[in-house]
Short mmCIF file of C-alpha atoms in Angstrom, two decimals:
data_model
loop_
_atom_site.label_atom_id
_atom_site.label_comp_id
_atom_site.label_asym_id
_atom_site.label_seq_id
_atom_site.Cartn_x
_atom_site.Cartn_y
_atom_site.Cartn_z
CA MET A 1 88.60 -26.14 61.74
CA ALA A 2 89.27 -27.99 58.49
CA ALA A 3 92.54 -29.89 58.28
CA ALA A 4 95.13 -28.48 55.88
CA GLU A 5 95.46 -30.41 52.66
CA PRO A 6 98.73 -32.34 52.47
CA LYS A 7 101.23 -30.85 50.02
CA PRO A 8 102.61 -33.09 47.31
CA PRO A 9 106.26 -34.08 47.70
CA ALA A 10 108.82 -31.71 46.27
CA GLY A 11 110.15 -34.42 43.92
CA ALA A 12 106.74 -35.07 42.42
CA ALA A 13 106.20 -31.36 41.83
CA ALA A 14 109.58 -31.04 40.15
CA ALA A 15 108.85 -34.07 37.96
CA GLY A 16 105.52 -32.56 36.98
CA ARG A 17 107.14 -29.28 36.01
CA LEU A 18 109.78 -31.14 34.02
CA ALA A 19 107.14 -33.17 32.16
CA ARG A 20 105.15 -30.06 31.34
CA GLY A 21 108.26 -28.28 30.16
CA CYS A 22 109.23 -31.21 27.92
CA TRP A 23 105.72 -31.39 26.51
CA SER A 24 105.73 -27.68 25.81
CA ALA A 25 109.21 -27.82 24.23
CA PHE A 26 108.12 -30.71 22.02
CA TRP A 27 105.88 -28.38 20.05
CA ASP A 28 108.53 -25.69 19.55
CA TYR A 29 109.82 -24.96 16.07
CA GLU A 30 113.51 -24.27 15.47
CA THR A 31 114.90 -22.41 12.46
CA PRO A 32 118.53 -21.55 11.67
CA LYS A 33 119.77 -18.07 12.32
CA VAL A 34 122.38 -16.68 9.95
CA ILE A 35 125.33 -15.05 11.75
CA VAL A 36 128.52 -13.98 9.96
CA VAL A 37 131.57 -14.31 12.22
CA LYS A 38 134.54 -12.23 11.08
CA ASN A 39 137.25 -14.68 12.14
CA ARG A 40 139.94 -15.67 9.63
CA ARG A 41 141.02 -18.89 11.37
CA LEU A 42 137.48 -20.19 11.70
CA GLY A 43 136.80 -19.27 8.08
CA VAL A 44 139.88 -21.23 6.94
CA VAL A 45 138.68 -24.31 8.83
CA TYR A 46 135.20 -23.99 7.38
CA ARG A 47 136.34 -23.66 3.76
CA SER A 48 138.95 -26.42 4.18
CA VAL A 49 136.35 -28.90 5.41
CA GLN A 50 134.05 -27.98 2.55
CA LEU A 51 136.90 -28.41 0.05
CA LEU A 52 137.83 -31.85 1.42
CA ILE A 53 134.24 -33.04 1.24
CA LEU A 54 133.90 -31.70 -2.28
CA LEU A 55 137.13 -33.39 -3.42
CA TYR A 56 136.04 -36.69 -1.84
CA PHE A 57 132.78 -36.76 -3.75
CA VAL A 58 134.16 -35.46 -7.04
CA TRP A 59 137.32 -37.58 -7.19
CA TYR A 60 136.56 -40.76 -5.25
CA VAL A 61 132.78 -41.15 -5.44
CA PHE A 62 132.18 -39.97 -8.99
CA ILE A 63 135.51 -40.59 -10.77
CA VAL A 64 136.97 -43.64 -9.01
CA GLN A 65 133.82 -45.45 -7.88
CA LYS A 66 131.72 -44.15 -10.77
CA SER A 67 128.69 -43.86 -8.54
CA TYR A 68 126.75 -42.16 -11.31
CA GLN A 69 126.38 -45.58 -12.96
CA ASP A 70 124.00 -48.44 -12.46
CA SER A 71 126.13 -51.56 -11.96
CA GLU A 72 125.90 -55.33 -12.22
CA THR A 73 128.34 -57.81 -10.67
CA GLY A 74 128.88 -61.50 -11.32
CA PRO A 75 128.45 -62.01 -15.07
CA GLU A 76 127.01 -65.18 -16.53
CA SER A 77 130.02 -67.10 -17.78
CA SER A 78 131.09 -70.26 -19.58
CA VAL A 79 134.60 -71.74 -19.72
CA ILE A 80 136.00 -74.36 -22.12
CA THR A 81 139.60 -75.55 -21.83
CA LYS A 82 141.86 -77.65 -24.03
CA VAL A 83 145.37 -78.89 -23.23
CA LYS A 84 147.96 -79.88 -25.83
CA GLY A 85 151.42 -81.37 -25.43
CA ILE A 86 153.34 -84.60 -25.03
CA THR A 87 155.83 -85.76 -22.40
CA PHE A 88 157.62 -88.90 -21.32
CA SER A 89 158.68 -90.68 -18.14
CA GLU A 90 161.24 -93.39 -17.45
CA ARG A 91 159.02 -96.07 -18.97
CA LYS A 92 156.63 -94.57 -21.51
CA VAL A 93 155.40 -91.61 -23.53
CA TRP A 94 152.37 -89.70 -22.20
CA ASP A 95 149.87 -87.75 -24.28
CA VAL A 96 146.92 -85.54 -23.37
CA GLU A 97 144.48 -88.43 -23.02
CA GLU A 98 146.57 -89.87 -20.18
CA TYR A 99 147.79 -86.91 -18.11
CA VAL A 100 144.72 -84.62 -18.19
CA LYS A 101 141.95 -85.47 -15.71
CA PRO A 102 139.05 -85.12 -16.31
CA PRO A 103 139.22 -84.93 -20.11
CA GLU A 104 135.96 -82.99 -20.61
CA GLY A 105 137.66 -79.58 -20.78
CA GLY A 106 135.81 -77.75 -18.00
CA SER A 107 136.86 -74.87 -15.80
CA VAL A 108 138.61 -77.21 -13.33
CA PHE A 109 141.09 -79.83 -14.54
CA SER A 110 144.33 -81.49 -13.45
CA ILE A 111 147.59 -82.05 -15.30
CA ILE A 112 149.46 -85.07 -13.91
CA THR A 113 153.17 -84.38 -13.34
CA ARG A 114 154.21 -87.35 -11.16
CA ILE A 115 152.75 -90.80 -10.49
CA GLU A 116 153.32 -93.64 -8.04
CA VAL A 117 152.27 -96.88 -9.71
CA THR A 118 151.37 -100.05 -7.80
CA PRO A 119 151.16 -102.65 -10.60
CA SER A 120 149.55 -106.07 -10.65
CA GLN A 121 147.43 -105.79 -7.52
CA THR A 122 145.42 -108.98 -6.96
CA LEU A 123 142.90 -110.04 -4.34
CA GLY A 124 144.81 -111.90 -1.64
CA THR A 125 146.62 -111.54 1.68
CA CYS A 126 149.60 -109.29 2.41
CA PRO A 127 151.09 -107.12 5.21
CA GLU A 128 149.19 -103.97 6.10
CA SER A 129 150.81 -100.57 5.50
CA VAL A 130 152.93 -99.28 8.38
CA ARG A 131 151.19 -95.90 8.03
CA VAL A 132 147.90 -97.36 9.26
CA SER A 133 147.32 -96.89 12.98
CA ASN A 134 147.60 -100.04 15.15
CA ALA A 135 148.98 -101.99 12.17
CA SER A 136 152.37 -102.72 13.77
CA CYS A 137 152.52 -105.93 15.81
CA ASP A 138 154.88 -108.40 17.49
CA THR A 139 152.69 -111.50 17.79
CA ASP A 140 149.37 -112.76 16.45
CA GLU A 141 147.69 -111.67 19.69
CA ASP A 142 148.21 -108.04 18.63
CA CYS A 143 145.99 -108.52 15.55
CA VAL A 144 142.22 -108.96 15.84
CA ALA A 145 140.75 -111.27 13.20
CA GLU A 146 138.04 -109.88 10.91
CA GLN A 147 138.70 -106.33 12.08
CA LEU A 148 138.10 -103.73 9.39
CA ASP A 149 139.94 -100.42 9.64
CA MET A 150 138.26 -97.69 7.61
CA LEU A 151 141.67 -96.11 6.90
CA GLY A 152 143.37 -99.42 6.18
CA SER A 153 143.82 -101.59 3.10
CA GLY A 154 141.57 -104.56 3.84
CA LEU A 155 140.12 -107.05 6.33
CA ARG A 156 142.57 -108.29 8.97
CA THR A 157 143.16 -112.03 9.19
CA GLY A 158 144.52 -112.13 12.76
CA ARG A 159 148.10 -112.99 11.76
CA CYS A 160 151.25 -110.93 12.37
CA VAL A 161 153.60 -111.17 9.36
CA PRO A 162 156.91 -109.54 8.32
CA TYR A 163 156.70 -106.30 6.39
CA TYR A 164 157.86 -105.92 2.77
CA GLN A 165 161.28 -104.66 3.79
CA GLY A 166 163.16 -104.40 7.04
CA SER A 167 162.56 -106.23 10.29
CA ALA A 168 159.20 -104.65 11.12
CA LYS A 169 155.98 -106.65 11.33
CA THR A 170 152.39 -105.64 10.59
CA CYS A 171 149.01 -107.32 10.73
CA GLU A 172 148.05 -109.30 7.67
CA VAL A 173 145.03 -108.12 5.64
CA TRP A 174 142.92 -109.58 2.87
CA GLY A 175 142.44 -107.13 0.02
CA TRP A 176 144.20 -105.77 -3.05
CA CYS A 177 147.83 -106.77 -2.62
CA PRO A 178 150.53 -105.67 -2.46
CA VAL A 179 149.45 -102.47 -0.69
CA GLU A 180 150.47 -99.14 -2.09
CA ASP A 181 153.47 -98.58 0.21
CA GLY A 182 154.93 -101.98 -0.45
CA ALA A 183 155.43 -102.04 -4.24
CA SER A 184 154.81 -98.56 -5.70
CA VAL A 185 157.10 -97.16 -8.38
CA SER A 186 157.47 -93.39 -8.89
CA GLN A 187 157.57 -91.81 -12.35
CA PHE A 188 158.12 -88.12 -13.12
CA LEU A 189 156.19 -86.61 -16.04
CA GLY A 190 157.22 -82.99 -15.58
CA LYS A 191 160.19 -82.79 -17.94
CA MET A 192 158.20 -81.36 -20.83
CA ALA A 193 155.20 -80.17 -18.83
CA PRO A 194 156.23 -76.46 -18.74
CA ASN A 195 155.70 -76.37 -22.52
CA PHE A 196 152.14 -77.72 -22.40
CA THR A 197 149.71 -75.21 -23.90
CA ILE A 198 146.30 -74.50 -22.38
CA LEU A 199 143.54 -72.85 -24.39
CA ILE A 200 140.98 -71.10 -22.15
CA LYS A 201 137.86 -70.02 -24.03
CA ASN A 202 135.64 -67.75 -21.97
CA SER A 203 132.45 -65.84 -22.81
CA ILE A 204 130.47 -63.60 -20.48
CA HIS A 205 127.03 -62.00 -20.50
CA TYR A 206 125.57 -59.15 -18.41
CA PRO A 207 121.79 -59.67 -18.59
CA LYS A 208 120.88 -56.27 -17.10
CA PHE A 209 122.58 -54.44 -19.97
CA GLN A 210 122.21 -57.19 -22.60
CA PHE A 211 125.96 -57.17 -23.20
CA SER A 212 128.00 -60.22 -24.25
CA LYS A 213 131.63 -60.71 -25.17
CA GLY A 214 134.31 -63.40 -25.47
CA ASN A 215 138.06 -63.52 -24.95
CA ILE A 216 138.97 -64.77 -28.46
CA GLU A 217 139.48 -62.45 -31.38
CA HIS A 218 137.28 -63.21 -34.38
CA ARG A 219 139.76 -63.86 -37.17
CA LYS A 220 139.73 -66.36 -40.04
CA ASP A 221 143.44 -66.50 -40.86
CA GLY A 222 144.42 -69.26 -38.42
CA TYR A 223 145.45 -66.74 -35.79
CA LEU A 224 145.01 -69.14 -32.85
CA ARG A 225 147.27 -71.76 -34.43
CA ARG A 226 150.40 -69.63 -34.18
CA CYS A 227 149.88 -67.27 -31.22
CA THR A 228 150.39 -67.40 -27.47
CA PHE A 229 149.10 -64.97 -24.88
CA ASP A 230 150.80 -61.61 -24.48
CA GLU A 231 149.17 -58.87 -22.44
CA VAL A 232 150.28 -56.15 -24.87
CA SER A 233 150.49 -57.67 -28.34
CA ASP A 234 148.07 -60.63 -28.12
CA PRO A 235 145.50 -60.01 -25.35
CA TYR A 236 142.82 -61.93 -27.29
CA CYS A 237 144.90 -65.10 -27.76
CA PRO A 238 144.05 -67.06 -24.56
CA ILE A 239 146.66 -69.79 -25.10
CA PHE A 240 148.94 -70.06 -22.07
CA LYS A 241 151.97 -72.22 -21.44
CA LEU A 242 151.79 -74.16 -18.18
CA GLY A 243 155.23 -72.90 -17.20
CA PHE A 244 154.09 -69.30 -17.75
CA ILE A 245 151.06 -69.80 -15.48
CA VAL A 246 153.17 -71.30 -12.69
CA GLU A 247 155.77 -68.54 -13.04
CA GLN A 248 153.14 -65.78 -12.89
CA ALA A 249 151.76 -67.40 -9.73
CA GLY A 250 155.22 -67.04 -8.15
CA GLU A 251 155.95 -70.77 -7.82
CA ASN A 252 158.87 -73.06 -8.67
CA PHE A 253 157.72 -75.48 -11.35
CA THR A 254 159.90 -78.47 -10.36
CA GLU A 255 158.84 -78.29 -6.72
CA LEU A 256 155.19 -77.85 -7.64
CA ALA A 257 155.35 -80.79 -10.09
CA HIS A 258 156.64 -83.13 -7.36
CA THR A 259 154.19 -82.17 -4.59
CA GLY A 260 151.23 -80.96 -6.63
CA GLY A 261 149.22 -77.82 -6.05
CA VAL A 262 146.24 -75.70 -7.09
CA ILE A 263 146.72 -72.67 -9.34
CA GLY A 264 143.92 -70.17 -9.93
CA VAL A 265 143.54 -68.43 -13.29
CA ILE A 266 141.39 -65.39 -12.52
CA ILE A 267 139.69 -63.63 -15.43
CA ASN A 268 138.30 -60.23 -14.52
CA TRP A 269 135.82 -58.39 -16.76
CA ASP A 270 135.44 -54.80 -15.51
CA CYS A 271 133.47 -52.99 -18.22
CA ASP A 272 132.44 -49.34 -18.52
CA LEU A 273 129.52 -49.65 -20.91
CA ASP A 274 129.40 -45.87 -21.42
CA LEU A 275 132.42 -46.47 -23.65
CA SER A 276 132.65 -48.65 -26.75
CA ALA A 277 132.67 -52.44 -26.48
CA SER A 278 136.32 -52.55 -27.56
CA LYS A 279 137.26 -50.97 -24.22
CA CYS A 280 135.82 -53.95 -22.31
CA ASN A 281 138.81 -56.33 -22.15
CA PRO A 282 139.58 -59.33 -19.91
CA LYS A 283 142.34 -59.03 -17.34
CA TYR A 284 144.21 -62.21 -16.32
CA SER A 285 145.90 -62.89 -13.00
CA PHE A 286 147.39 -66.04 -11.51
CA ARG A 287 147.96 -67.19 -7.94
CA ARG A 288 148.30 -70.35 -5.92
CA LEU A 289 145.11 -71.27 -4.09
CA ASP A 290 146.23 -74.06 -1.72
CA PRO A 291 148.27 -73.02 1.37
CA LYS A 292 151.74 -74.29 0.52
CA HIS A 293 153.17 -73.32 3.93
CA VAL A 294 150.72 -75.62 5.76
CA PRO A 295 152.06 -79.19 5.31
CA ALA A 296 148.79 -80.81 6.34
CA SER A 297 146.81 -79.19 3.52
CA SER A 298 149.33 -78.26 0.82
CA GLY A 299 149.88 -80.17 -2.40
CA TYR A 300 147.43 -82.01 -4.61
CA ASN A 301 147.09 -85.72 -5.49
CA PHE A 302 144.44 -88.31 -6.31
CA ARG A 303 144.21 -92.00 -7.20
CA TYR A 304 142.85 -93.79 -10.24
CA LEU A 305 143.08 -97.17 -11.93
CA GLY A 306 145.18 -97.69 -15.04
CA LEU A 307 145.03 -100.06 -17.98
CA GLY A 308 147.30 -102.72 -16.58
CA THR A 309 150.80 -103.99 -17.27
CA PRO A 310 152.39 -105.18 -20.47
CA GLY A 311 152.38 -108.93 -20.99
CA SER A 312 148.92 -109.66 -19.59
CA SER A 313 147.44 -112.62 -21.45
CA SER A 314 143.73 -112.15 -20.92
CA ALA A 315 141.38 -109.53 -19.56
CA LEU A 316 137.90 -108.60 -18.47
CA ALA A 317 137.78 -105.12 -19.95
CA VAL A 318 135.36 -102.32 -20.51
CA VAL A 319 135.77 -101.68 -24.19
CA ALA A 320 133.87 -99.19 -26.28
CA LEU A 321 132.67 -100.90 -29.42
CA LYS A 322 132.08 -98.64 -32.37
CA GLU A 323 129.56 -100.59 -34.27
CA GLN A 324 126.52 -99.09 -35.91
CA GLY A 325 126.59 -96.12 -33.52
CA ARG A 326 126.23 -98.14 -30.27
CA CYS A 327 128.57 -99.26 -27.44
CA SER A 328 128.62 -102.52 -25.49
CA LYS A 329 130.82 -104.47 -23.06
CA VAL A 330 132.88 -107.37 -24.33
CA GLN A 331 134.97 -109.95 -22.56
CA GLY A 332 138.05 -111.50 -24.07
CA SER A 333 141.74 -111.05 -24.74
CA PHE A 334 143.33 -107.63 -25.28
CA PRO A 335 144.99 -107.10 -28.63
CA SER A 336 148.76 -106.87 -28.37
CA TRP A 337 148.78 -103.06 -28.79
CA VAL A 338 146.65 -102.44 -25.67
CA MET A 339 149.50 -103.29 -23.31
CA GLY A 340 152.35 -101.72 -25.19
CA GLY A 341 151.29 -98.63 -27.05
CA ARG A 342 148.63 -96.67 -28.90
CA PRO A 343 145.87 -98.46 -30.84
CA PRO A 344 145.64 -98.34 -34.62
CA PRO A 345 143.23 -95.86 -36.20
CA CYS A 346 139.58 -96.75 -35.62
CA SER A 347 137.39 -97.62 -38.56
CA SER A 348 133.70 -98.31 -38.80
CA GLY A 349 132.85 -101.47 -36.88
CA SER A 350 136.30 -101.88 -35.23
CA CYS A 351 136.98 -101.99 -31.46
CA CYS A 352 138.30 -98.72 -29.99
CA PRO A 353 139.27 -99.14 -26.32
CA ARG A 354 138.71 -96.07 -24.12
CA PHE A 355 139.70 -97.29 -20.63
CA ALA A 356 140.17 -100.53 -18.67
CA LYS A 357 139.86 -100.91 -14.89
CA TYR A 358 140.30 -104.58 -14.16
CA TYR A 359 141.96 -107.42 -16.05
CA LYS A 360 142.88 -111.06 -15.42
CA VAL A 361 146.32 -112.63 -15.24
CA ASN A 362 146.32 -116.45 -15.19
CA GLY A 363 142.69 -116.36 -14.11
CA SER A 364 143.23 -113.95 -11.22
CA ALA A 365 141.51 -110.53 -11.06
CA THR A 366 144.23 -107.89 -11.34
CA ARG A 367 144.43 -104.11 -11.40
CA THR A 368 147.00 -101.29 -11.56
CA LEU A 369 146.65 -98.55 -8.94
CA ILE A 370 148.08 -95.11 -9.74
CA LYS A 371 148.52 -92.29 -7.23
CA ALA A 372 148.89 -89.10 -9.25
CA TYR A 373 150.41 -85.78 -8.23
CA GLY A 374 149.57 -82.86 -10.44
CA ILE A 375 148.83 -79.20 -10.99
CA ARG A 376 145.15 -78.46 -10.73
CA ILE A 377 143.96 -75.43 -12.68
CA ASP A 378 140.87 -73.54 -11.47
CA VAL A 379 139.55 -70.95 -13.93
CA ILE A 380 137.64 -68.30 -11.97
CA VAL A 381 135.63 -65.59 -13.76
CA HIS A 382 134.27 -62.45 -12.12
CA GLY A 383 133.68 -58.85 -13.07
CA GLN A 384 131.47 -55.79 -12.93
CA ALA A 385 129.73 -53.70 -15.56
CA GLY A 386 128.40 -50.17 -15.18
CA LYS A 387 126.35 -47.76 -17.25
CA PHE A 388 125.07 -44.22 -16.62
CA SER A 389 121.76 -44.01 -14.78
CA LEU A 390 119.87 -40.95 -13.56
CA ILE A 391 118.70 -42.40 -10.23
CA PRO A 392 122.13 -43.16 -8.65
CA THR A 393 123.39 -39.84 -10.00
CA ILE A 394 120.66 -37.86 -8.20
CA ILE A 395 121.10 -39.87 -5.00
CA ASN A 396 124.85 -39.26 -4.84
CA LEU A 397 124.52 -35.57 -5.73
CA ALA A 398 122.02 -35.11 -2.89
CA THR A 399 124.36 -36.94 -0.53
CA ALA A 400 127.24 -34.68 -1.57
CA LEU A 401 125.27 -31.47 -1.05
CA THR A 402 124.04 -32.68 2.34
CA SER A 403 127.52 -33.67 3.46
CA ILE A 404 128.85 -30.18 2.85
CA GLY A 405 126.83 -29.15 5.93
CA VAL A 406 129.31 -31.08 8.06
CA GLY A 407 131.59 -28.05 7.81
CA SER A 408 128.98 -25.81 9.41
CA PHE A 409 128.41 -28.31 12.22
CA LEU A 410 132.15 -28.55 12.94
CA CYS A 411 132.66 -24.81 12.94
CA ASP A 412 129.62 -24.23 15.18
CA TRP A 413 131.09 -26.70 17.66
CA ILE A 414 134.48 -24.93 17.59
CA LEU A 415 132.79 -21.52 17.89
CA LEU A 416 130.57 -22.40 20.84
CA THR A 417 133.09 -24.62 22.64
CA PHE A 418 136.49 -22.97 22.28
CA MET A 419 135.77 -19.40 21.14
CA ASN A 420 132.65 -18.51 23.15
CA LYS A 421 133.90 -15.52 25.13
CA ASN A 422 131.49 -14.89 27.99
CA LYS A 423 128.80 -16.64 25.90
CA VAL A 424 128.73 -13.75 23.44
CA TYR A 425 128.41 -16.08 20.44
CA SER A 426 125.74 -18.21 22.02
CA HIS A 427 123.72 -15.09 22.92
CA LYS A 428 123.83 -13.97 19.32
CA LYS A 429 123.09 -17.42 17.90
CA PHE A 430 120.11 -18.48 20.03
CA ASP A 431 116.96 -16.37 20.39
CA LYS A 432 113.51 -17.23 21.66
CA VAL A 433 110.45 -15.70 20.01
CA CYS A 434 107.37 -15.67 22.22
CA LYS A 435 103.82 -15.77 21.01
CA PRO A 436 102.15 -12.33 21.43
CA ARG A 437 99.35 -12.08 24.02
CA ARG A 438 95.97 -11.59 22.39
CA SER A 439 92.77 -10.44 24.06
CA SER A 440 89.32 -11.49 22.99
CA GLY A 441 88.22 -9.86 19.78
CA SER A 442 91.79 -9.04 18.74
CA TRP A 443 91.62 -10.72 15.34
CA PRO A 444 91.67 -7.36 13.48
CA VAL A 445 94.98 -6.57 15.16
CA THR A 446 96.35 -10.00 14.24
CA LEU A 447 95.25 -9.53 10.64
CA ALA A 448 96.91 -6.15 10.57
CA LEU A 449 100.11 -7.69 11.90
CA VAL A 450 100.06 -10.31 9.19
CA LEU A 451 99.53 -7.72 6.50
CA GLY A 452 102.25 -5.50 8.00
CA GLN A 453 99.86 -2.61 8.63
CA ALA A 454 100.27 -2.37 12.41
CA PRO A 455 103.20 -2.20 14.83
CA PRO A 456 104.10 -5.47 16.61
CA PRO A 457 102.50 -5.99 20.01
CA PRO A 458 104.69 -5.96 23.11
CA CYS A 459 106.27 -9.22 24.30
CA PRO A 460 104.26 -10.77 27.13
CA CYS A 461 107.37 -12.29 28.72
CA SER A 462 109.15 -9.02 29.43
CA ALA A 463 111.82 -8.90 32.08
CA ASP A 464 109.65 -6.46 34.04
CA PRO A 465 106.42 -8.23 34.99
CA GLY A 466 104.81 -5.03 36.11
CA GLN A 467 105.34 -3.27 32.81
CA SER A 468 102.16 -2.04 31.14
CA LEU A 469 101.09 -3.72 27.92
CA ALA A 470 100.45 -0.30 26.41
CA ALA A 471 104.11 0.69 26.73
CA PRO A 472 106.46 -1.62 24.83
CA PRO A 473 109.63 -2.73 26.59
CA PRO A 474 112.98 -1.32 25.57
CA TRP A 475 113.82 -4.51 23.68
CA PRO A 476 110.71 -5.96 22.06
CA CYS A 477 110.42 -9.67 21.28
CA PRO A 478 111.40 -10.00 17.58
CA ALA A 479 109.03 -11.60 15.15
CA SER A 480 111.91 -12.80 12.99
CA ALA A 481 115.67 -13.26 13.29
CA PRO A 482 117.50 -10.81 11.03
CA SER A 483 120.84 -11.74 9.56
CA GLU A 484 123.73 -10.37 11.58
CA GLN A 485 127.46 -9.98 11.16
CA MET A 486 129.82 -10.56 14.03
CA ALA A 487 133.52 -9.80 14.29
CA ASP A 488 135.81 -11.60 16.68
CA ALA A 489 135.68 -9.05 19.52
CA PRO A 490 136.59 -8.94 23.21
CA GLU A 491 134.05 -9.47 25.94
CA GLN A 492 130.73 -7.73 25.42
CA THR A 493 128.20 -6.51 27.94
CA VAL A 494 125.02 -8.47 27.53
CA GLY A 495 121.72 -6.72 27.79
CA PRO A 496 118.83 -7.68 30.03
CA GLU A 497 116.86 -10.88 29.51
CA LEU A 498 114.73 -11.19 26.39
CA CYS A 499 111.89 -13.73 26.40
CA ALA A 500 113.44 -15.96 29.08
CA SER A 501 116.78 -16.03 27.20
CA GLU A 502 119.81 -13.75 27.11
CA PRO A 503 120.33 -12.50 23.55
CA SER A 504 122.24 -9.34 22.93
CA ARG A 505 120.44 -6.16 21.96
CA GLN A 506 119.49 -6.08 18.32
CA ASP A 507 118.73 -2.45 17.69
CA SER A 508 121.10 0.15 16.43
CA THR A 509 121.59 1.70 19.89
CA LEU A 510 124.05 -1.08 20.96
CA THR A 511 126.23 -1.26 17.89
CA ASP A 512 129.79 -2.08 18.98
CA PRO A 513 132.32 -0.11 16.92
CA ARG A 514 134.92 -2.87 17.55
CA GLY A 515 133.07 -5.64 15.78
CA LEU A 516 129.37 -6.19 16.57
CA ALA A 517 127.17 -4.69 13.91
CA GLN A 518 123.54 -5.18 13.06
CA LEU A 519 122.75 -6.03 9.41
#
């Protein structure tokens, strides 16, 4: 007697059925079925969602964001600046050539408002600054000879000497003496600084649209000589007072002049090129860029070397020599005006000094060190230009029309989740259409069905498996899903199974007078 074949495990059989079902369902085609639900509350939700989506796209996307335009950000820009004004300190008069650094007139420049001058520094030995770490000492043993501190003022000699004032002692160094802390003198230049005028010439270019414009009005009547910036009356006169810039940035000028700081002048060019070029105007804003509430990083200062001190007898200077169009270095004595004031007017072949770094006093190399506090101005230009283009318009219109379908998705979820009484709505919404069973040689019948000349064949997946194919079931499998209207009605009695699903009857025999009606 042959042994019985072993049966596969129940889990493997179930997995096989699941895989076959998934494979079969993968090839199914789904199409929407139109059902009209007569429910006022659900209709209000549906139309409200559609209205909100429509308002979002019309107002925000198309009007505010102007998404129908092709845009370009970051224009090509050039900035030229020029400062004018004169001020004075306790000891001298200062003009533009002395308090503006660098003098080239770029987009970033500094206006000196306070200085600490250490005059007549010579190469020699002196006490180290008390602000340098490990500089304080009690005896010579505390100082290491020939030690070089990168944050110090020179090379240590190994001696412990008294400080410039007080009873403290520091290690002696060899370098430029006296050090900055020991002999610096402070001078304030900010008395007249609020009245300094700053001309900011700016021109921009958008290469995608071949559009260029500047921030100065083209006039030949000397307009720039007598105007200052006003947002309403003179928007194309980019001459700003330094006090106005600091005030617009929300800062106190006296405090800023003592500690220094960084002020940003932001020029924004937002241009709608669908309009005329006169509508593309620069917008100015001002704000402080350095964090003033963080003591470790607030303020602004730098160091540079000055001309020297009055009374110096001889010098080794870098002097620009205007002679036959060439410059050279000369060594000799400074004229008397170099130490005390401005030079006389230059003529062809005469010496016109530009700057001096080092000079000699009684044969010793000498320099003047200046620590400057000032207001640094950063001119920042940005903007965006836009012009109508068909491609972004079509893309955003398609997005808007697609997004309106969100209302249908939301209402379907509400209908099937919170309003689905005894699954009446789901029975009406979901139907399964089965493929008719065809025998061999039945292509004439199929052709007749396609042409609409023959009645539809019976559904092969009838609820009664023993039903004859010649007699159609009471509820045939529909070849298409007609449009239906549904009113919000109480519980309905669902008919027998149709094609392995449970849709309600779709013929006129089950019309519910209280709400369910076939279209």
